[in-house]
Amino acid sequence: NQLTEQGQLSIGAPQFEKAGFDATQPMILSYYNVRTFEGLRSDAFTLKTRIKFDDLQNVVCPYAEIKIIDEKDASWLGLTDKGCVSNLYLKIGKTMLKGMENDFSKLSGDMATWQNIEIVSQNGTLQYFVNDVLALDVPLEGVEGRIMGLIFTFTGKGVVDFVTLTNAQGKLVYSADFE
């Protein structure tokens, strides 16, 4: 597969060259997985993943986002470098959160190194962990229905190491290790 190499979801120089894209230019790169995740609801799931930027050239405030799409709406959670959190804009159910108005200091890290992410939706709340530290704990309102897709977006060359989704009972519903 052209998007998986060494157990990671990524796009390398050969793919950019083949597409005629100058990878030294600013970009937004997204990986889509749109489908019905059977037995998985947006108000009762756990997502685990590991992400990083492969190359941070010319990216002042690298931004990574995980978007969870359900039957009626979408939620998105971001992560950025230290000093850039005021640029974050998150949507969790019907709630919009801006970095200029909230303390998102725990939503930052060295984006050139692996960032372990865990998103837990249960009992009317959403918890967002970054490297095993609770970074966000908010009420989850207006989210209901089956999960229909995941989108990983990066403002540059982003890499995804793995993705797992479990339901409220802890049963594995989806797993990708990109081998």
mmCIF file of N, CA and C in Angstrom, residues 25-133:
data_model
loop_
_atom_site.group_PDB
_atom_site.id
_atom_site.type_symbol
_atom_site.label_atom_id
_atom_site.label_comp_id
_atom_site.label_asym_id
_atom_site.label_seq_id
_atom_site.Cartn_x
_atom_site.Cartn_y
_atom_site.Cartn_z
ATOM 1 N N GLN A 25 6.387 22.869 0.088
ATOM 2 C CA GLN A 25 5.423 23.960 0.215
ATOM 3 C C GLN A 25 4.454 23.675 1.366
ATOM 4 N N PRO A 26 3.875 24.736 1.949
ATOM 5 C CA PRO A 26 2.885 24.521 3.005
ATOM 6 C C PRO A 26 1.738 23.636 2.509
ATOM 7 N N MET A 27 1.212 22.812 3.414
ATOM 8 C CA MET A 27 0.149 21.889 3.005
ATOM 9 C C MET A 27 -0.753 21.555 4.171
ATOM 10 N N ILE A 28 -1.910 21.045 3.830
ATOM 11 C CA ILE A 28 -2.805 20.411 4.796
ATOM 12 C C ILE A 28 -3.004 18.992 4.290
ATOM 13 N N LEU A 29 -2.662 18.035 5.123
ATOM 14 C CA LEU A 29 -2.721 16.623 4.759
ATOM 15 C C LEU A 29 -3.756 15.929 5.635
ATOM 16 N N SER A 30 -4.699 15.230 5.008
ATOM 17 C CA SER A 30 -5.740 14.520 5.763
ATOM 18 C C SER A 30 -5.806 13.067 5.338
ATOM 19 N N TYR A 31 -6.027 12.205 6.324
ATOM 20 C CA TYR A 31 -6.277 10.783 6.096
ATOM 21 C C TYR A 31 -7.729 10.518 6.507
ATOM 22 N N TYR A 32 -8.497 9.930 5.603
ATOM 23 C CA TYR A 32 -9.921 9.681 5.840
ATOM 24 C C TYR A 32 -10.186 8.185 5.996
ATOM 25 N N ASN A 33 -11.049 7.854 6.937
ATOM 26 C CA ASN A 33 -11.560 6.500 7.076
ATOM 27 C C ASN A 33 -13.058 6.660 7.340
ATOM 28 N N VAL A 34 -13.837 6.655 6.269
ATOM 29 C CA VAL A 34 -15.274 6.896 6.357
ATOM 30 C C VAL A 34 -15.997 5.591 6.091
ATOM 31 N N ARG A 35 -16.760 5.153 7.082
ATOM 32 C CA ARG A 35 -17.510 3.904 7.032
ATOM 33 C C ARG A 35 -18.343 3.822 8.300
ATOM 34 N N THR A 36 -19.225 2.885 8.368
ATOM 35 C CA THR A 36 -19.943 2.643 9.612
ATOM 36 C C THR A 36 -19.089 1.731 10.482
ATOM 37 N N PHE A 37 -18.768 2.183 11.668
ATOM 38 C CA PHE A 37 -18.038 1.369 12.623
ATOM 39 C C PHE A 37 -19.091 0.651 13.461
ATOM 40 N N GLU A 38 -19.431 -0.566 13.073
ATOM 41 C CA GLU A 38 -20.526 -1.319 13.693
ATOM 42 C C GLU A 38 -20.363 -1.425 15.200
ATOM 43 N N GLY A 39 -21.451 -1.141 15.902
ATOM 44 C CA GLY A 39 -21.467 -1.274 17.342
ATOM 45 C C GLY A 39 -20.749 -0.154 18.078
ATOM 46 N N LEU A 40 -20.469 0.941 17.388
ATOM 47 C CA LEU A 40 -19.721 2.034 17.994
ATOM 48 C C LEU A 40 -20.532 3.320 17.916
ATOM 49 N N ARG A 41 -20.840 3.878 19.079
ATOM 50 C CA ARG A 41 -21.627 5.106 19.150
ATOM 51 C C ARG A 41 -20.734 6.267 19.600
ATOM 52 N N SER A 42 -21.060 7.446 19.134
ATOM 53 C CA SER A 42 -20.244 8.618 19.448
ATOM 54 C C SER A 42 -20.346 9.049 20.905
ATOM 55 N N ASP A 43 -21.330 8.528 21.629
ATOM 56 C CA ASP A 43 -21.454 8.873 23.043
ATOM 57 C C ASP A 43 -20.926 7.764 23.964
ATOM 58 N N ALA A 44 -20.276 6.750 23.378
ATOM 59 C CA ALA A 44 -19.763 5.632 24.186
ATOM 60 C C ALA A 44 -18.653 4.897 23.435
ATOM 61 N N PHE A 45 -17.442 5.449 23.451
ATOM 62 C CA PHE A 45 -16.318 4.820 22.751
ATOM 63 C C PHE A 45 -15.004 5.271 23.369
ATOM 64 N N THR A 46 -13.943 4.559 23.018
ATOM 65 C CA THR A 46 -12.582 4.977 23.327
ATOM 66 C C THR A 46 -11.752 4.856 22.061
ATOM 67 N N LEU A 47 -11.068 5.928 21.716
ATOM 68 C CA LEU A 47 -10.155 5.939 20.576
ATOM 69 C C LEU A 47 -8.743 6.095 21.128
ATOM 70 N N LYS A 48 -7.832 5.264 20.652
ATOM 71 C CA LYS A 48 -6.416 5.392 20.996
ATOM 72 C C LYS A 48 -5.626 5.475 19.699
ATOM 73 N N THR A 49 -4.640 6.351 19.695
ATOM 74 C CA THR A 49 -3.797 6.508 18.521
ATOM 75 C C THR A 49 -2.471 7.132 18.932
ATOM 76 N N ARG A 50 -1.558 7.176 17.984
ATOM 77 C CA ARG A 50 -0.266 7.810 18.196
ATOM 78 C C ARG A 50 0.079 8.556 16.921
ATOM 79 N N ILE A 51 0.397 9.842 17.052
ATOM 80 C CA ILE A 51 0.650 10.683 15.881
ATOM 81 C C ILE A 51 1.908 11.522 16.078
ATOM 82 N N LYS A 52 2.436 12.012 14.963
ATOM 83 C CA LYS A 52 3.555 12.969 14.994
ATOM 84 C C LYS A 52 3.669 13.603 13.612
ATOM 85 N N PHE A 53 4.529 14.588 13.523
ATOM 86 C CA PHE A 53 4.879 15.171 12.233
ATOM 87 C C PHE A 53 6.184 14.554 11.779
ATOM 88 N N ASP A 54 6.216 14.150 10.530
ATOM 89 C CA ASP A 54 7.407 13.544 9.951
ATOM 90 C C ASP A 54 8.439 14.601 9.608
ATOM 91 N N ASP A 55 7.956 15.788 9.267
ATOM 92 C CA ASP A 55 8.828 16.858 8.819
ATOM 93 C C ASP A 55 8.151 18.180 9.175
ATOM 94 N N LEU A 56 8.830 19.013 9.931
ATOM 95 C CA LEU A 56 8.241 20.287 10.362
ATOM 96 C C LEU A 56 8.799 21.493 9.619
ATOM 97 N N GLN A 57 9.418 21.272 8.480
ATOM 98 C CA GLN A 57 10.002 22.398 7.752
ATOM 99 C C GLN A 57 8.927 23.423 7.396
ATOM 100 N N ASN A 58 9.230 24.669 7.627
ATOM 101 C CA ASN A 58 8.349 25.793 7.294
ATOM 102 C C ASN A 58 7.007 25.780 8.020
ATOM 103 N N VAL A 59 6.844 24.984 9.075
ATOM 104 C CA VAL A 59 5.585 24.967 9.809
ATOM 105 C C VAL A 59 5.819 25.663 11.148
ATOM 106 N N VAL A 60 5.259 26.866 11.296
ATOM 107 C CA VAL A 60 5.485 27.657 12.498
ATOM 108 C C VAL A 60 4.713 27.079 13.682
ATOM 109 N N CYS A 61 3.434 26.822 13.493
ATOM 110 C CA CYS A 61 2.595 26.247 14.549
ATOM 111 C C CYS A 61 1.947 24.978 14.013
ATOM 112 N N PRO A 62 2.666 23.852 14.029
ATOM 113 C CA PRO A 62 2.082 22.618 13.499
ATOM 114 C C PRO A 62 0.819 22.242 14.274
ATOM 115 N N TYR A 63 -0.172 21.795 13.531
ATOM 116 C CA TYR A 63 -1.473 21.479 14.102
ATOM 117 C C TYR A 63 -1.917 20.114 13.609
ATOM 118 N N ALA A 64 -2.344 19.280 14.538
ATOM 119 C CA ALA A 64 -2.912 17.980 14.192
ATOM 120 C C ALA A 64 -4.322 17.941 14.759
ATOM 121 N N GLU A 65 -5.222 17.334 14.011
ATOM 122 C CA GLU A 65 -6.624 17.274 14.426
ATOM 123 C C GLU A 65 -7.180 15.881 14.179
ATOM 124 N N ILE A 66 -7.978 15.423 15.127
ATOM 125 C CA ILE A 66 -8.716 14.174 14.960
ATOM 126 C C ILE A 66 -10.187 14.527 14.940
ATOM 127 N N LYS A 67 -10.846 14.187 13.848
ATOM 128 C CA LYS A 67 -12.274 14.469 13.702
ATOM 129 C C LYS A 67 -13.035 13.154 13.767
ATOM 130 N N ILE A 68 -14.073 13.138 14.587
ATOM 131 C CA ILE A 68 -14.937 11.968 14.745
ATOM 132 C C ILE A 68 -16.302 12.340 14.186
ATOM 133 N N ILE A 69 -16.736 11.612 13.178
ATOM 134 C CA ILE A 69 -17.997 11.919 12.505
ATOM 135 C C ILE A 69 -19.037 10.899 12.923
ATOM 136 N N ASP A 70 -20.212 11.395 13.352
ATOM 137 C CA ASP A 70 -21.303 10.467 13.618
ATOM 138 C C ASP A 70 -22.437 10.744 12.635
ATOM 139 N N GLU A 71 -23.564 10.102 12.831
ATOM 140 C CA GLU A 71 -24.673 10.200 11.889
ATOM 141 C C GLU A 71 -25.222 11.613 11.738
ATOM 142 N N LYS A 72 -25.047 12.452 12.750
ATOM 143 C CA LYS A 72 -25.670 13.766 12.734
ATOM 144 C C LYS A 72 -24.704 14.934 12.763
ATOM 145 N N ASP A 73 -23.485 14.716 13.222
ATOM 146 C CA ASP A 73 -22.582 15.838 13.441
ATOM 147 C C ASP A 73 -21.137 15.336 13.480
ATOM 148 N N ALA A 74 -20.241 16.219 13.851
ATOM 149 C CA ALA A 74 -18.828 15.857 13.984
ATOM 150 C C ALA A 74 -18.235 16.595 15.178
ATOM 151 N N SER A 75 -17.244 15.991 15.783
ATOM 152 C CA SER A 75 -16.457 16.626 16.844
ATOM 153 C C SER A 75 -15.010 16.576 16.408
ATOM 154 N N TRP A 76 -14.246 17.596 16.792
ATOM 155 C CA TRP A 76 -12.828 17.556 16.473
ATOM 156 C C TRP A 76 -12.002 18.085 17.627
ATOM 157 N N LEU A 77 -10.853 17.443 17.790
ATOM 158 C CA LEU A 77 -9.916 17.761 18.861
ATOM 159 C C LEU A 77 -8.546 17.971 18.242
ATOM 160 N N GLY A 78 -7.842 18.990 18.712
ATOM 161 C CA GLY A 78 -6.555 19.306 18.129
ATOM 162 C C GLY A 78 -5.409 19.204 19.106
ATOM 163 N N LEU A 79 -4.226 19.322 18.545
ATOM 164 C CA LEU A 79 -2.976 19.282 19.300
ATOM 165 C C LEU A 79 -1.975 20.126 18.521
ATOM 166 N N THR A 80 -1.148 20.877 19.231
ATOM 167 C CA THR A 80 -0.194 21.747 18.556
ATOM 168 C C THR A 80 1.082 21.871 19.381
ATOM 169 N N ASP A 81 2.042 22.610 18.867
ATOM 170 C CA ASP A 81 3.291 22.865 19.584
ATOM 171 C C ASP A 81 3.054 23.820 20.753
ATOM 172 N N LYS A 82 3.956 23.774 21.714
ATOM 173 C CA LYS A 82 3.889 24.719 22.833
ATOM 174 C C LYS A 82 3.975 26.144 22.267
ATOM 175 N N GLY A 83 3.243 27.050 22.863
ATOM 176 C CA GLY A 83 3.238 28.432 22.395
ATOM 177 C C GLY A 83 2.220 28.709 21.309
ATOM 178 N N CYS A 84 1.521 27.679 20.862
ATOM 179 C CA CYS A 84 0.556 27.852 19.763
ATOM 180 C C CYS A 84 -0.879 27.520 20.176
ATOM 181 N N VAL A 85 -1.099 27.195 21.453
ATOM 182 C CA VAL A 85 -2.415 26.706 21.869
ATOM 183 C C VAL A 85 -3.525 27.742 21.723
ATOM 184 N N SER A 86 -3.185 29.011 21.694
ATOM 185 C CA SER A 86 -4.237 30.024 21.516
ATOM 186 C C SER A 86 -4.867 29.926 20.130
ATOM 187 N N ASN A 87 -4.207 29.248 19.203
ATOM 188 C CA ASN A 87 -4.748 29.049 17.850
ATOM 189 C C ASN A 87 -5.750 27.905 17.783
ATOM 190 N N LEU A 88 -5.829 27.068 18.826
ATOM 191 C CA LEU A 88 -6.706 25.890 18.785
ATOM 192 C C LEU A 88 -8.172 26.288 18.809
ATOM 193 N N TYR A 89 -8.947 25.509 18.100
ATOM 194 C CA TYR A 89 -10.395 25.671 18.033
ATOM 195 C C TYR A 89 -10.974 24.264 18.021
ATOM 196 N N LEU A 90 -11.659 23.882 19.085
ATOM 197 C CA LEU A 90 -12.169 22.521 19.238
ATOM 198 C C LEU A 90 -13.687 22.521 19.197
ATOM 199 N N LYS A 91 -14.245 21.422 18.721
ATOM 200 C CA LYS A 91 -15.696 21.231 18.733
ATOM 201 C C LYS A 91 -15.962 19.858 19.326
ATOM 202 N N ILE A 92 -16.695 19.854 20.420
ATOM 203 C CA ILE A 92 -17.062 18.606 21.086
ATOM 204 C C ILE A 92 -18.573 18.594 21.201
ATOM 205 N N GLY A 93 -19.232 17.790 20.372
ATOM 206 C CA GLY A 93 -20.690 17.831 20.320
ATOM 207 C C GLY A 93 -21.137 19.205 19.881
ATOM 208 N N LYS A 94 -22.001 19.826 20.666
ATOM 209 C CA LYS A 94 -22.491 21.173 20.340
ATOM 210 C C LYS A 94 -21.606 22.271 20.921
ATOM 211 N N THR A 95 -20.579 21.898 21.668
ATOM 212 C CA THR A 95 -19.731 22.870 22.362
ATOM 213 C C THR A 95 -18.528 23.260 21.511
ATOM 214 N N MET A 96 -18.332 24.564 21.346
ATOM 215 C CA MET A 96 -17.168 25.100 20.650
ATOM 216 C C MET A 96 -16.237 25.702 21.684
ATOM 217 N N LEU A 97 -14.959 25.387 21.607
ATOM 218 C CA LEU A 97 -13.966 25.888 22.547
ATOM 219 C C LEU A 97 -12.816 26.532 21.784
ATOM 220 N N LYS A 98 -12.454 27.745 22.183
ATOM 221 C CA LYS A 98 -11.377 28.476 21.531
ATOM 222 C C LYS A 98 -10.169 28.568 22.446
ATOM 223 N N GLY A 99 -8.993 28.431 21.863
ATOM 224 C CA GLY A 99 -7.760 28.529 22.622
ATOM 225 C C GLY A 99 -7.547 29.893 23.242
ATOM 226 N N MET A 100 -8.092 30.931 22.637
ATOM 227 C CA MET A 100 -7.964 32.289 23.185
ATOM 228 C C MET A 100 -8.775 32.455 24.462
ATOM 229 N N GLU A 101 -9.757 31.570 24.684
ATOM 230 C CA GLU A 101 -10.654 31.709 25.828
ATOM 231 C C GLU A 101 -10.521 30.591 26.849
ATOM 232 N N ASN A 102 -9.685 29.590 26.578
ATOM 233 C CA ASN A 102 -9.541 28.428 27.446
ATOM 234 C C ASN A 102 -8.074 28.105 27.676
ATOM 235 N N ASP A 103 -7.795 27.444 28.788
ATOM 236 C CA ASP A 103 -6.431 27.001 29.072
ATOM 237 C C ASP A 103 -6.212 25.650 28.385
ATOM 238 N N PHE A 104 -5.590 25.688 27.226
ATOM 239 C CA PHE A 104 -5.307 24.480 26.460
ATOM 240 C C PHE A 104 -3.827 24.100 26.564
ATOM 241 N N SER A 105 -3.163 24.528 27.605
ATOM 242 C CA SER A 105 -1.724 24.276 27.725
ATOM 243 C C SER A 105 -1.376 22.790 27.667
ATOM 244 N N LYS A 106 -2.304 21.929 28.093
ATOM 245 C CA LYS A 106 -2.041 20.489 28.049
ATOM 246 C C LYS A 106 -2.295 19.895 26.661
ATOM 247 N N LEU A 107 -2.731 20.734 25.723
ATOM 248 C CA LEU A 107 -2.957 20.272 24.345
ATOM 249 C C LEU A 107 -1.780 20.657 23.454
ATOM 250 N N SER A 108 -0.601 20.667 24.048
ATOM 251 C CA SER A 108 0.589 21.006 23.278
ATOM 252 C C SER A 108 1.695 20.005 23.588
ATOM 253 N N GLY A 109 2.598 19.911 22.660
ATOM 254 C CA GLY A 109 3.734 19.009 22.837
ATOM 255 C C GLY A 109 4.724 19.191 21.715
ATOM 256 N N ASP A 110 5.770 18.427 21.742
ATOM 257 C CA ASP A 110 6.768 18.441 20.678
ATOM 258 C C ASP A 110 6.206 17.610 19.524
ATOM 259 N N MET A 111 5.688 18.261 18.525
ATOM 260 C CA MET A 111 4.973 17.572 17.446
ATOM 261 C C MET A 111 5.898 16.750 16.551
ATOM 262 N N ALA A 112 7.204 16.881 16.720
ATOM 263 C CA ALA A 112 8.144 16.056 15.951
ATOM 264 C C ALA A 112 8.350 14.696 16.615
ATOM 265 N N THR A 113 7.830 14.527 17.829
ATOM 266 C CA THR A 113 7.932 13.236 18.522
ATOM 267 C C THR A 113 6.536 12.631 18.653
ATOM 268 N N TRP A 114 6.492 11.347 18.906
ATOM 269 C CA TRP A 114 5.214 10.657 19.006
ATOM 270 C C TRP A 114 4.375 11.218 20.152
ATOM 271 N N GLN A 115 3.106 11.465 19.856
ATOM 272 C CA GLN A 115 2.136 11.940 20.835
ATOM 273 C C GLN A 115 1.070 10.859 20.985
ATOM 274 N N ASN A 116 0.941 10.317 22.184
ATOM 275 C CA ASN A 116 -0.073 9.296 22.451
ATOM 276 C C ASN A 116 -1.382 9.983 22.801
ATOM 277 N N ILE A 117 -2.410 9.637 22.065
ATOM 278 C CA ILE A 117 -3.727 10.271 22.219
ATOM 279 C C ILE A 117 -4.740 9.216 22.637
ATOM 280 N N GLU A 118 -5.583 9.581 23.594
ATOM 281 C CA GLU A 118 -6.721 8.737 23.973
ATOM 282 C C GLU A 118 -7.930 9.650 24.149
ATOM 283 N N ILE A 119 -9.015 9.299 23.487
ATOM 284 C CA ILE A 119 -10.272 10.041 23.588
ATOM 285 C C ILE A 119 -11.308 9.076 24.142
ATOM 286 N N VAL A 120 -11.917 9.452 25.280
ATOM 287 C CA VAL A 120 -12.893 8.590 25.945
ATOM 288 C C VAL A 120 -14.220 9.339 26.024
ATOM 289 N N SER A 121 -15.236 8.764 25.409
ATOM 290 C CA SER A 121 -16.587 9.318 25.444
ATOM 291 C C SER A 121 -17.458 8.351 26.233
ATOM 292 N N GLN A 122 -17.944 8.822 27.402
ATOM 293 C CA GLN A 122 -18.783 7.950 28.235
ATOM 294 C C GLN A 122 -19.518 8.783 29.279
ATOM 295 N N ASN A 123 -20.658 8.307 29.679
ATOM 296 C CA ASN A 123 -21.437 8.925 30.759
ATOM 297 C C ASN A 123 -21.636 10.430 30.572
ATOM 298 N N GLY A 124 -21.861 10.865 29.331
ATOM 299 C CA GLY A 124 -22.144 12.272 29.065
ATOM 300 C C GLY A 124 -20.946 13.202 29.118
ATOM 301 N N THR A 125 -19.731 12.646 29.105
ATOM 302 C CA THR A 125 -18.529 13.480 29.086
ATOM 303 C C THR A 125 -17.547 12.969 28.039
ATOM 304 N N LEU A 126 -16.664 13.853 27.643
ATOM 305 C CA LEU A 126 -15.574 13.471 26.751
ATOM 306 C C LEU A 126 -14.273 13.845 27.436
ATOM 307 N N GLN A 127 -13.382 12.880 27.527
ATOM 308 C CA GLN A 127 -12.064 13.105 28.097
ATOM 309 C C GLN A 127 -11.018 12.922 27.010
ATOM 310 N N TYR A 128 -10.055 13.836 26.995
ATOM 311 C CA TYR A 128 -9.016 13.856 25.977
ATOM 312 C C TYR A 128 -7.674 13.787 26.710
ATOM 313 N N PHE A 129 -6.959 12.687 26.497
ATOM 314 C CA PHE A 129 -5.665 12.471 27.132
ATOM 315 C C PHE A 129 -4.553 12.648 26.105
ATOM 316 N N VAL A 130 -3.502 13.346 26.498
ATOM 317 C CA VAL A 130 -2.316 13.514 25.657
ATOM 318 C C VAL A 130 -1.141 12.985 26.463
ATOM 319 N N ASN A 131 -0.500 11.952 25.951
ATOM 320 C CA ASN A 131 0.625 11.309 26.631
ATOM 321 C C ASN A 131 0.258 10.933 28.071
ATOM 322 N N ASP A 132 -0.902 10.312 28.207
ATOM 323 C CA ASP A 132 -1.410 9.798 29.481
ATOM 324 C C ASP A 132 -1.781 10.869 30.503
ATOM 325 N N VAL A 133 -1.837 12.121 30.089
ATOM 326 C CA VAL A 133 -2.239 13.221 30.969
ATOM 327 C C VAL A 133 -3.610 13.714 30.506
#
